[in-house]
Coordinates of C-alpha atoms in Angstrom, one line a residue:
Chain A
X1 CA 90.8 64.7 61.4
X2 CA 94.1 62.5 61.2
X3 CA 95.2 61.5 64.7
X4 CA 98.1 63.5 63.9
X5 CA 95.8 66.6 63.5
X6 CA 94.1 65.6 67.2
X7 CA 97.3 65.0 69.0
X8 CA 98.8 68.4 67.5
X9 CA 95.9 70.5 69.2
X10 CA 95.9 68.6 72.1
X11 CA 99.0 69.5 72.5
X12 CA 99.0 72.8 71.9
X13 CA 96.5 72.9 74.4
X14 CA 98.1 71.5 77.0
X15 CA 100.8 74.0 76.2
X16 CA 99.3 77.2 76.1
X17 CA 97.3 75.6 79.2
X18 CA 100.2 74.7 81.5
X19 CA 102.3 78.1 80.8
X20 CA 99.7 80.2 82.1
X21 CA 99.1 78.2 85.4
X22 CA 103.0 78.9 85.2
X23 CA 102.1 82.4 85.4
X24 CA 98.8 82.2 88.1
X25 CA 100.0 79.7 90.7
X26 CA 101.1 81.1 93.8
X27 CA 103.4 78.7 95.0
X28 CA 107.1 78.6 93.1
X29 CA 106.6 74.3 93.4
X30 CA 103.2 75.0 91.4
X31 CA 105.1 76.6 88.7
X32 CA 107.7 73.8 88.2
X33 CA 105.4 71.5 87.6
X34 CA 103.4 73.5 85.8
X35 CA 106.6 74.4 83.9
X36 CA 107.7 70.6 83.1
X37 CA 104.3 69.8 81.9
X38 CA 104.9 72.5 79.4
X39 CA 108.4 70.6 78.4
X40 CA 106.5 67.5 77.9
X41 CA 104.4 68.8 75.5
X42 CA 106.5 70.6 73.6
X43 CA 108.6 67.4 73.2
X44 CA 105.2 66.1 71.9
X45 CA 105.3 69.0 69.4
X46 CA 109.5 67.0 68.2
X47 CA 107.7 64.2 68.2
X48 CA 105.0 65.4 65.5
X49 CA 107.6 66.7 63.6
X50 CA 109.8 63.9 63.5
X51 CA 112.4 65.8 65.6
X52 CA 113.4 62.6 68.1
X53 CA 116.6 63.5 68.7
X54 CA 115.6 67.2 70.4
X55 CA 112.3 65.6 71.9
X56 CA 115.2 63.3 73.9
X57 CA 117.4 66.4 74.1
X58 CA 114.9 68.6 76.0
X59 CA 113.1 65.9 78.1
X60 CA 116.8 64.7 79.7
X61 CA 118.2 68.7 79.6
X62 CA 115.1 71.1 81.0
X63 CA 112.5 68.6 82.1
X64 CA 115.6 66.1 83.7
X65 CA 118.0 68.8 84.6
X66 CA 117.7 72.3 84.3
X67 CA 113.5 71.6 86.3
X68 CA 115.2 69.9 89.4
X69 CA 118.1 72.8 89.9
X70 CA 114.7 75.1 89.8
X71 CA 113.2 72.9 92.4
X72 CA 116.3 72.3 94.7
X73 CA 117.1 76.5 94.8
X74 CA 113.2 76.7 95.6
X75 CA 113.6 74.2 98.5
X76 CA 116.6 75.1 99.8
X77 CA 114.9 79.1 99.9
X78 CA 112.2 77.4 101.5
X79 CA 109.6 79.4 99.5
X80 CA 106.0 79.2 99.3
X81 CA 102.3 81.1 99.8
X82 CA 102.9 83.4 102.5
X83 CA 106.2 84.7 101.2
X84 CA 105.3 85.3 97.5
X85 CA 105.7 88.9 96.7
X86 CA 102.8 90.1 94.8
X87 CA 103.1 93.5 92.8
X88 CA 99.7 95.7 92.5
X89 CA 97.2 94.9 90.9
X90 CA 97.7 98.0 88.4
X91 CA 101.1 96.5 87.6
X92 CA 99.3 93.2 86.7
X93 CA 97.0 94.6 84.1
X94 CA 99.2 96.4 82.4
X95 CA 101.1 93.7 82.1
X96 CA 99.0 91.7 80.9
X97 CA 97.6 94.1 78.5
X98 CA 101.1 94.8 76.9
X99 CA 101.8 91.3 76.6
X100 CA 98.1 91.2 74.9
X101 CA 99.0 93.5 72.2
X102 CA 102.0 91.7 71.7
X103 CA 100.1 88.6 70.8
X104 CA 97.9 90.9 68.2
X105 CA 101.3 92.8 66.5
X106 CA 102.7 88.9 66.0
X107 CA 99.8 87.3 65.1
X108 CA 98.3 90.7 62.1
X109 CA 102.1 90.1 60.9
X110 CA 101.7 86.7 60.5
X111 CA 98.2 86.9 58.7
X112 CA 99.6 89.3 56.7
X113 CA 103.0 87.7 55.4
X114 CA 102.6 86.2 51.7
X115 CA 105.4 84.3 51.6
X116 CA 104.8 81.5 53.9
X117 CA 100.9 81.4 52.7
X118 CA 100.7 77.6 51.6
X119 CA 103.5 76.2 53.7
X120 CA 103.1 73.1 55.8
X121 CA 105.2 72.0 58.3
X122 CA 106.2 68.1 57.4
X123 CA 104.9 66.2 59.9
X124 CA 105.8 62.2 60.4
X125 CA 108.3 61.7 57.2
X126 CA 111.8 63.2 56.9
X127 CA 114.9 61.7 58.3
X128 CA 116.5 65.3 58.7
X129 CA 115.7 64.8 62.7
X130 CA 117.0 61.9 63.2
X131 CA 120.6 61.8 65.5
X132 CA 122.6 60.4 63.1
X133 CA 122.0 63.0 60.2
X134 CA 122.4 65.5 62.9
X135 CA 125.6 64.1 64.2
X136 CA 127.3 63.5 60.7
X137 CA 126.3 67.4 60.4
X138 CA 127.3 68.9 63.8
X139 CA 130.8 66.8 63.8
X140 CA 131.5 68.1 60.2
X141 CA 130.4 71.1 60.0
X142 CA 130.1 72.7 63.3
X143 CA 132.4 71.9 65.7
X144 CA 134.8 74.4 66.7
X145 CA 131.5 76.1 68.1
X146 CA 130.9 72.7 69.9
X147 CA 134.0 73.1 70.8
X148 CA 133.8 76.7 72.6
X149 CA 130.1 75.0 74.0
X150 CA 132.1 72.6 75.9
X151 CA 134.5 76.0 77.1
X152 CA 131.0 78.1 77.8
X153 CA 130.4 74.9 80.2
X154 CA 133.2 74.4 82.1
X155 CA 133.5 78.9 82.7
X156 CA 130.4 78.7 83.4
X157 CA 130.9 75.8 85.8
X158 CA 133.7 77.4 87.4
X159 CA 131.6 80.7 87.6
X160 CA 128.8 78.6 89.6
X161 CA 131.3 77.3 92.1
X162 CA 132.8 80.8 92.4
X163 CA 129.7 82.4 93.1
X164 CA 128.3 80.1 95.2
X165 CA 130.6 79.2 97.7
X166 CA 130.6 80.9 101.2
X167 CA 132.8 83.8 101.8
Chain B
X1 CA 99.9 71.1 59.3
X2 CA 100.3 74.9 58.1
X3 CA 103.3 76.3 59.3
X4 CA 101.2 79.4 61.0
X5 CA 99.7 77.3 63.2
X6 CA 103.6 77.1 65.0
X7 CA 103.9 79.9 64.1
X8 CA 100.9 81.5 66.3
X9 CA 101.5 78.6 69.3
X10 CA 105.2 79.8 69.7
X11 CA 104.3 83.8 69.8
X12 CA 101.7 83.1 72.1
X13 CA 104.0 80.7 74.6
X14 CA 106.6 84.1 73.9
X15 CA 103.6 86.4 75.3
X16 CA 102.5 84.5 78.2
X17 CA 106.4 84.3 78.5
X18 CA 106.8 88.1 78.1
X19 CA 103.2 88.8 80.3
X20 CA 105.1 86.4 83.7
X21 CA 108.4 88.8 83.1
X22 CA 106.5 91.8 83.6
X23 CA 103.9 90.6 85.9
X24 CA 105.8 88.6 88.9
X25 CA 108.1 89.7 91.6
X26 CA 110.0 86.9 92.2
X27 CA 113.0 86.4 90.6
X28 CA 113.0 83.1 90.3
X29 CA 109.4 82.6 88.5
X30 CA 110.7 85.9 86.4
X31 CA 113.5 83.2 85.4
X32 CA 111.6 80.5 84.9
X33 CA 109.7 82.4 82.5
X34 CA 112.6 83.7 80.8
X35 CA 113.3 79.7 80.2
X36 CA 109.3 79.9 78.4
X37 CA 110.1 82.2 75.6
X38 CA 113.3 80.3 74.4
X39 CA 111.5 76.7 74.3
X40 CA 108.8 78.7 72.8
X41 CA 112.0 80.1 69.7
X42 CA 112.7 76.5 70.0
X43 CA 109.8 75.2 68.8
X44 CA 109.1 78.0 66.4
X45 CA 113.5 77.0 64.6
X46 CA 112.2 73.6 64.5
X47 CA 108.6 73.3 62.3
X48 CA 110.8 76.3 60.2
X49 CA 113.8 73.5 60.0
X50 CA 110.9 70.7 58.7
X51 CA 108.9 73.3 56.6
X52 CA 112.8 74.2 54.7
X53 CA 113.0 70.7 54.3
X54 CA 109.6 70.0 52.7
X55 CA 109.7 72.7 50.2
X56 CA 112.9 71.8 49.1
X57 CA 111.9 68.1 48.2
X58 CA 108.7 69.8 46.9
X59 CA 111.5 71.4 44.6
X60 CA 113.7 68.7 43.7
X61 CA 110.8 66.4 42.7
X62 CA 110.8 64.6 46.2
X63 CA 113.8 64.2 46.7
X64 CA 116.0 66.8 49.2
X65 CA 118.9 66.8 50.2
X66 CA 119.6 64.9 54.0
X67 CA 121.2 68.3 55.5
X68 CA 118.7 70.4 54.5
X69 CA 117.3 72.0 57.3
X70 CA 119.8 70.0 60.1
X71 CA 121.3 73.6 60.9
X72 CA 118.1 74.8 62.5
X73 CA 118.1 71.9 64.5
X74 CA 121.9 72.1 65.5
X75 CA 120.7 75.7 66.2
X76 CA 118.5 74.6 68.9
X77 CA 121.1 72.1 70.6
X78 CA 123.4 75.5 70.9
X79 CA 120.2 76.9 72.3
X80 CA 119.6 74.7 75.1
X81 CA 123.8 74.2 76.1
X82 CA 123.4 78.3 76.2
X83 CA 120.1 78.0 78.4
X84 CA 121.4 75.2 80.6
X85 CA 125.0 77.0 81.7
X86 CA 123.0 80.6 81.7
X87 CA 120.9 78.7 84.3
X88 CA 123.4 77.3 86.3
X89 CA 125.1 80.6 86.8
X90 CA 121.6 82.8 86.7
X91 CA 120.6 80.1 90.1
X92 CA 124.2 80.8 91.5
X93 CA 123.3 84.9 91.7
X94 CA 120.0 84.1 92.9
X95 CA 120.7 82.0 95.5
X96 CA 124.0 84.8 96.5
X97 CA 121.4 87.6 96.6
X98 CA 118.9 85.3 98.9
X99 CA 121.8 84.9 101.4
X100 CA 122.0 88.8 101.5
X101 CA 118.7 89.8 101.6
X102 CA 117.0 87.6 102.5
X103 CA 114.6 87.9 99.6
X104 CA 113.5 87.0 95.6
X105 CA 112.0 89.8 95.6
X106 CA 113.1 91.5 92.6
X107 CA 112.1 95.7 94.5
X108 CA 114.2 94.6 96.8
X109 CA 117.5 93.5 94.3
X110 CA 117.2 96.5 92.2
X111 CA 121.0 97.4 93.3
X112 CA 123.6 96.0 92.9
X113 CA 125.9 97.5 95.7
X114 CA 124.4 95.5 99.3

């Protein structure tokens, strides 16, 4: 096994384990911290795929900004184990069974797909994930969506302020 | 790495997110599970972009165009932008609901009025 494969399996196991811990943690603050671990392992996957720009943006936007927002809201509401609502175990069992069945459908669909049978994802090489190439395409072919996303941000900011302010 | 490994990893993360939405009652945890699903799709898009680049360079004798597959990575960038806007508005709504009913339990939040 090469170092890349070892890193792939380690990061995959870490991502799946922390994603499960997000679900089973009783304390919402612990869920947020486990979700940050998931985002770090997904960033590790991006680095393995040589998509450095997305790895850094994932860390800054998700782990840095969005998760801190979640943490602030949870601490503002003072949620903890005792206030955590619990579903009854029958509903939980039904949810877990539904999730496992969905995974079974996905896995069997992937196993029977012929088009991707011998395809490989290129690891460690290829310059398409570097910021220079992404930036050229972004500002040449995707200028209008880029500008529209700034308008989206402005409206989201105004909306959040209007919803969040006290009457 | 074969692309199937990435597809199955992303599908597993997505299904964990779906299960979380189904079994948890706290609105904030449900929101975090939605973020988890978005991230699994992002990972799959990046893996497919590298697969597309590998196939293209194999077909053109090792020299693929430098823009092959960048579209998928820009899609991931835009998904992150939309997710950030969505989170800010969604958390503002949850805070407003909490101020009115003093709970984030989705079973109490099933009516928009009061």
